[in-house]
Every structure is written in structure tokens, then in C-alpha cells.
Tab-separated table of C-alpha atoms in Angstrom:
chain	number	residue	atom	x	y	z
A	156	GLN	CA	-55.331	-139.109	113.510
A	157	SER	CA	-57.915	-137.732	111.057
A	158	VAL	CA	-58.405	-133.878	110.639
A	159	LEU	CA	-62.246	-134.318	111.278
A	160	THR	CA	-63.459	-135.925	114.389
A	161	GLN	CA	-66.200	-138.441	114.534
A	162	PRO	CA	-67.142	-140.823	117.091
A	163	PRO	CA	-66.013	-144.132	116.309
A	164	SER	CA	-69.252	-146.009	116.807
A	165	ALA	CA	-73.025	-145.175	116.977
A	166	SER	CA	-76.082	-147.548	117.328
A	167	GLY	CA	-79.826	-147.464	117.162
A	168	THR	CA	-83.045	-149.764	116.937
A	169	PRO	CA	-85.162	-150.131	113.797
A	170	GLY	CA	-87.260	-147.023	113.443
A	171	GLN	CA	-85.146	-144.879	115.662
A	172	ARG	CA	-83.556	-141.629	114.633
A	173	VAL	CA	-79.622	-141.454	115.194
A	174	THR	CA	-77.086	-138.671	114.722
A	175	ILE	CA	-73.494	-138.739	113.838
A	176	SER	CA	-71.288	-135.737	114.633
A	177	CYS	CA	-68.320	-134.471	112.737
A	178	SER	CA	-65.864	-131.740	114.473
A	179	GLY	CA	-63.448	-129.739	112.543
A	180	SER	CA	-61.870	-126.326	112.493
A	181	SER	CA	-62.035	-122.878	110.986
A	182	SER	CA	-60.074	-124.020	107.709
A	183	ASN	CA	-62.143	-127.028	106.820
A	184	ILE	CA	-65.824	-127.255	108.203
A	185	GLY	CA	-65.927	-123.581	109.467
A	186	SER	CA	-65.395	-122.295	105.899
A	187	ASN	CA	-66.405	-124.956	103.554
A	188	TYR	CA	-69.221	-127.460	102.756
A	189	VAL	CA	-69.452	-130.617	104.383
A	190	TYR	CA	-69.985	-134.046	102.726
A	191	TRP	CA	-71.035	-137.456	103.993
A	192	TYR	CA	-70.323	-140.886	102.475
A	193	GLN	CA	-71.791	-144.120	103.398
A	194	GLN	CA	-69.840	-147.293	102.999
A	195	LEU	CA	-71.405	-150.590	103.015
A	196	PRO	CA	-69.301	-153.658	104.046
A	197	GLY	CA	-67.111	-154.719	101.165
A	198	THR	CA	-68.195	-151.888	98.900
A	199	ALA	CA	-66.861	-148.621	97.699
A	200	PRO	CA	-67.933	-145.366	99.630
A	201	LYS	CA	-71.249	-143.705	98.171
A	202	LEU	CA	-71.926	-140.048	98.268
A	203	LEU	CA	-74.821	-139.591	100.957
A	204	ILE	CA	-74.805	-135.759	101.486
A	205	TYR	CA	-73.184	-132.944	99.667
A	206	ARG	CA	-72.888	-129.101	100.440
A	207	ASN	CA	-73.886	-129.707	104.038
A	208	ASN	CA	-77.540	-130.878	103.438
A	209	GLN	CA	-78.034	-131.815	99.848
A	210	ARG	CA	-79.085	-135.498	98.871
A	211	PRO	CA	-77.870	-136.922	95.681
A	212	SER	CA	-80.650	-138.234	93.644
A	213	GLY	CA	-81.766	-141.637	94.844
A	214	VAL	CA	-80.674	-141.142	98.476
A	215	PRO	CA	-83.816	-141.356	100.777
A	216	GLU	CA	-85.050	-138.417	102.571
A	217	ARG	CA	-84.488	-140.429	105.853
A	218	PHE	CA	-80.827	-139.026	105.525
A	219	SER	CA	-80.204	-135.404	106.452
A	220	GLY	CA	-77.336	-133.270	107.163
A	221	SER	CA	-76.610	-130.055	108.974
A	222	LYS	CA	-73.768	-127.917	109.671
A	223	SER	CA	-73.126	-125.250	112.733
A	224	GLY	CA	-69.705	-123.413	112.941
A	225	THR	CA	-66.953	-125.888	112.808
A	226	SER	CA	-69.238	-129.115	113.586
A	227	ALA	CA	-71.644	-130.953	111.256
A	228	SER	CA	-74.082	-133.747	111.911
A	229	LEU	CA	-75.686	-136.540	109.817
A	230	ALA	CA	-79.149	-137.690	110.892
A	231	ILE	CA	-80.833	-140.954	109.969
A	232	SER	CA	-84.391	-141.234	110.750
A	233	GLY	CA	-86.594	-144.345	110.692
A	234	LEU	CA	-83.463	-146.424	111.024
A	235	ARG	CA	-83.269	-149.617	108.833
A	236	SER	CA	-81.086	-152.616	108.953
A	237	GLU	CA	-79.631	-151.849	105.829
A	238	ASP	CA	-78.430	-148.475	107.167
A	239	GLU	CA	-75.715	-150.613	109.020
A	240	ALA	CA	-72.590	-149.484	107.646
A	241	ASP	CA	-69.438	-146.867	108.055
A	242	TYR	CA	-70.159	-143.372	107.592
A	243	TYR	CA	-67.446	-140.692	107.056
A	244	CYS	CA	-67.623	-136.879	106.802
A	245	ALA	CA	-65.220	-134.812	104.565
A	246	ALA	CA	-64.563	-131.268	103.745
A	247	TRP	CA	-62.397	-129.035	101.765
A	248	ASP	CA	-59.624	-127.688	103.610
A	249	ASP	CA	-57.917	-124.361	103.308
A	250	SER	CA	-54.874	-125.052	105.077
A	251	LEU	CA	-51.600	-126.717	103.784
A	252	SER	CA	-53.017	-130.089	104.739
A	253	GLY	CA	-55.784	-130.104	102.177
A	254	PRO	CA	-57.416	-129.968	99.932
A	255	TRP	CA	-59.687	-132.875	100.998
A	256	VAL	CA	-59.880	-134.188	104.673
A	257	PHE	CA	-62.012	-136.993	105.977
A	258	GLY	CA	-63.164	-137.998	109.385
A	259	GLY	CA	-62.185	-141.209	111.147
A	260	GLY	CA	-65.568	-142.792	110.329
A	261	THR	CA	-68.472	-143.811	112.381
A	262	LYS	CA	-69.547	-147.654	112.501
A	263	LEU	CA	-73.399	-147.498	112.661
A	264	THR	CA	-74.916	-150.567	114.262
A	265	VAL	CA	-78.762	-151.359	114.033
A	266	LEU	CA	-79.617	-153.453	117.062
B	208	GLU	CA	-73.445	-145.153	82.945
B	209	GLU	CA	-70.614	-143.588	84.457
B	210	GLN	CA	-67.830	-145.894	85.377
B	211	LEU	CA	-64.231	-145.991	87.096
B	212	VAL	CA	-62.135	-149.093	86.940
B	213	GLU	CA	-58.841	-149.156	88.866
B	214	SER	CA	-55.863	-151.555	88.201
B	215	GLY	CA	-52.126	-151.990	88.900
B	216	GLY	CA	-52.220	-153.083	92.502
B	217	GLY	CA	-50.393	-155.952	93.621
B	218	LEU	CA	-47.591	-157.229	96.228
B	219	VAL	CA	-44.530	-155.109	96.323
B	220	GLN	CA	-41.292	-155.049	98.472
B	221	PRO	CA	-40.786	-152.075	100.531
B	222	GLY	CA	-38.635	-149.281	98.602
B	223	GLY	CA	-40.571	-150.521	95.397
B	224	SER	CA	-42.614	-148.826	92.951
B	225	LEU	CA	-46.037	-149.447	91.500
B	226	ARG	CA	-48.292	-147.518	89.035
B	227	LEU	CA	-51.931	-147.381	89.587
B	228	SER	CA	-54.279	-146.818	86.628
B	229	CYS	CA	-58.110	-145.560	86.647
B	230	VAL	CA	-60.100	-145.840	83.474
B	231	ALA	CA	-63.145	-143.768	83.052
B	232	SER	CA	-66.298	-144.524	80.861
B	233	GLY	CA	-69.734	-143.063	80.420
B	234	PHE	CA	-68.818	-139.252	80.925
B	235	THR	CA	-66.539	-136.625	79.721
B	236	PHE	CA	-63.408	-137.419	81.704
B	237	SER	CA	-61.573	-134.390	80.545
B	238	SER	CA	-64.196	-132.221	82.246
B	239	TYR	CA	-63.781	-133.357	85.828
B	240	ARG	CA	-61.360	-133.187	88.653
B	241	MET	CA	-60.179	-136.357	90.144
B	242	ASN	CA	-58.586	-137.850	93.168
B	243	TRP	CA	-57.223	-141.151	94.692
B	244	VAL	CA	-58.363	-142.053	98.035
B	245	ARG	CA	-56.947	-145.067	100.089
B	246	GLN	CA	-58.035	-147.205	102.665
B	247	ALA	CA	-55.949	-149.263	105.007
B	248	PRO	CA	-57.191	-152.680	106.071
B	249	GLY	CA	-59.869	-152.237	108.631
B	250	LYS	CA	-59.059	-148.446	108.870
B	251	GLY	CA	-60.939	-145.263	107.466
B	252	LEU	CA	-60.733	-143.458	104.218
B	253	GLU	CA	-57.465	-141.164	103.452
B	254	TRP	CA	-57.246	-138.591	100.874
B	255	VAL	CA	-54.139	-139.099	98.760
B	256	SER	CA	-54.033	-136.910	95.870
B	257	TYR	CA	-55.954	-134.380	93.577
B	258	ILE	CA	-55.547	-133.185	90.060
B	259	SER	CA	-57.576	-130.824	88.145
B	260	SER	CA	-59.413	-131.368	84.809
B	261	SER	CA	-56.396	-129.949	82.884
B	262	SER	CA	-53.642	-131.070	85.184
B	263	SER	CA	-52.726	-127.557	86.036
B	264	THR	CA	-53.368	-128.012	89.889
B	265	ILE	CA	-52.154	-130.866	91.752
B	266	TYR	CA	-51.967	-131.590	95.468
B	267	TYR	CA	-50.807	-134.545	97.801
B	268	ALA	CA	-51.372	-135.533	101.252
B	269	ASP	CA	-48.090	-134.882	103.430
B	270	SER	CA	-47.767	-138.756	103.867
B	271	VAL	CA	-47.066	-139.218	100.082
B	272	LYS	CA	-45.444	-136.026	99.019
B	273	GLY	CA	-42.289	-136.687	97.162
B	274	ARG	CA	-42.997	-140.074	96.681
B	275	PHE	CA	-46.248	-140.190	94.665
B	276	THR	CA	-47.198	-138.620	91.434
B	277	ILE	CA	-50.500	-138.221	90.038
B	278	SER	CA	-51.142	-137.572	86.343
B	279	ARG	CA	-53.918	-138.101	83.550
B	280	ASP	CA	-54.266	-138.481	80.103
B	281	ASN	CA	-57.513	-137.110	79.078
B	282	ALA	CA	-57.109	-138.351	75.365
B	283	LYS	CA	-57.154	-142.042	76.927
B	284	ASN	CA	-59.674	-141.375	79.792
B	285	SER	CA	-57.322	-142.336	82.288
B	286	LEU	CA	-55.850	-141.400	85.700
B	287	TYR	CA	-52.628	-142.648	87.041
B	288	LEU	CA	-50.639	-142.744	90.509
B	289	GLN	CA	-47.053	-143.427	90.336
B	290	MET	CA	-45.922	-144.856	93.539
B	291	ASN	CA	-42.206	-144.847	94.495
B	292	SER	CA	-40.357	-145.614	97.807
B	293	LEU	CA	-43.261	-147.662	98.948
B	294	ARG	CA	-43.414	-148.300	102.603
B	295	ALA	CA	-45.524	-150.887	104.771
B	296	GLU	CA	-48.008	-148.083	105.860
B	297	ASP	CA	-48.895	-147.539	102.028
B	298	THR	CA	-50.521	-150.922	102.402
B	299	ALA	CA	-54.240	-150.155	101.380
B	300	LEU	CA	-57.050	-150.475	98.773
B	301	TYR	CA	-56.629	-147.387	96.444
B	302	TYR	CA	-59.776	-145.911	95.089
B	303	CYS	CA	-60.160	-143.302	92.031
B	304	ALA	CA	-63.082	-140.869	92.673
B	305	ARG	CA	-64.542	-138.195	90.614
B	306	ASP	CA	-64.733	-134.752	91.937
B	307	PRO	CA	-67.321	-132.668	90.107
B	308	VAL	CA	-68.014	-128.783	90.705
B	309	ARG	CA	-70.933	-126.720	90.209
B	310	TRP	CA	-71.197	-123.525	88.241
B	311	ASP	CA	-69.810	-121.705	90.791
B	312	LEU	CA	-66.652	-123.999	91.292
B	313	SER	CA	-67.806	-125.081	94.544
B	314	PRO	CA	-67.299	-128.978	95.085
B	315	MET	CA	-70.239	-131.405	94.825
B	316	GLY	CA	-68.473	-134.186	96.531
B	317	PHE	CA	-66.863	-137.581	95.357
B	318	ASP	CA	-69.860	-138.749	93.232
B	319	TYR	CA	-68.396	-141.680	91.503
B	320	TRP	CA	-65.787	-144.153	92.870
B	321	GLY	CA	-64.086	-146.963	91.472
B	322	GLN	CA	-64.111	-150.424	93.002
B	323	GLY	CA	-60.467	-149.963	94.310
B	324	THR	CA	-57.151	-151.741	93.658
B	325	LEU	CA	-55.250	-153.453	96.508
B	326	VAL	CA	-51.621	-152.251	97.091
B	327	THR	CA	-49.660	-154.586	99.491
B	328	VAL	CA	-46.157	-153.540	100.651
B	329	SER	CA	-44.415	-156.341	102.375
B	330	SER	CA	-41.193	-158.273	102.237
């Protein structure tokens, strides 16, 4: 069982806006930054969002992140077929289980 | 171009050992923290181990503590994971990942990943 909790699946139609949630605790999301990774089928994960809401160079503005308390969200607007992938949240954890913890992942399906 | 290339995976019997390697190129390896992250077949990502740039700080996931050892050789631009007493549940694709920090030492996330090396533990 993952330290961070994500819904196992999400879906949307092209052009739609979808959000993926990530729930943690005071030792991880509550006191540290949140990161999001995108994993396309058969490939290594790719950093999508860092420090809660920052996008690395090359990541489209359609992807955005937010954090409130011990929860975080990834939003994808203008959904495209190539966004179909697994998405993982992660955070630094100040407890003994750390330092890095991941969510269980959310499989996004573009209908 | 920054690149990480893992090797050393394979089929091993329960109780056996393997040593994974990750060779870095295209950046100053000695300046970066590094991690191993694994992914069991059809499952999610699991952080395994962390090592600071100078090897002074090391962490392990509880699931591998006492069995796995992370190390690095900055002169060879290489990261290692010595895996002993392997179990079936260690079967996974093992990734090495670069872990940069900002000027204030706050993490920037795993910005570069290798392609992974597959470890299969089975009799």
C-alpha cells in the first residue's frame, strides 16, 4: 500500500479538463513539495510538475499542479489522446519511511 | 545530453545476489544526489534507495533495508545497487534517477531517469 493515495483510474474525452488527486499526511505533502510524473506505456517516468506547481522546460501549459494542506492535484486541460498514461505523485517524507514516497499511480484513459 | 544507462539485471534464484550499475553521462555526476526506483510488473513506482552526492547520506526503503546497499563512484560516473538475499517480491524493473536540488537544497524532483534494468527473482 502506497504512502500517498491516488485514485486508480481517471478518464476524459478529448478537449476536456481532468484532475487527479493525491492525498498524503503532515510528514510528506503537508510539509514538503509535491511532484508529478507521467509514464507513457513502455517508457520511463518523466517529471511533469515539480515544487507543487512548476513545469519543467518542454511540459505544456495544459498541465498544472496545486497543493492544499495534505492533498495535491494534477490538472490536465484540453485533454489529448497522447495524454493517456499513468500519473504518479511523489513527495519528500520527513518520517522514517522516507525520504521519497510515491502514490500508487492513476491510469488516465482518453475516451 | 544527459543520460543514465542501467545494467546488471537478470534472472536470479531466491536468496541470490545481483549488482546493478548505472552509468551517467552528459552532466557532472558528482554534483547530484541519486536514487534507485523500482516498478514491479504491472505495478506502480516504489522508491528503493537514495545516496547524496558525496555518499555521506544514504537511505533505504524498509522493504530492502539490510539486504540492499547503494554506492557510487564519482570518478567513474557510476551508481550501484548491491542486492543480496533476493526475494520473489524484488522482481521489478529498476530505474536510476537523478535528484537535483535548488540553491536552497530543496528537491527539484527526479529530472532524468534511465531506461531501467529488469531483475527477475525466480527458481
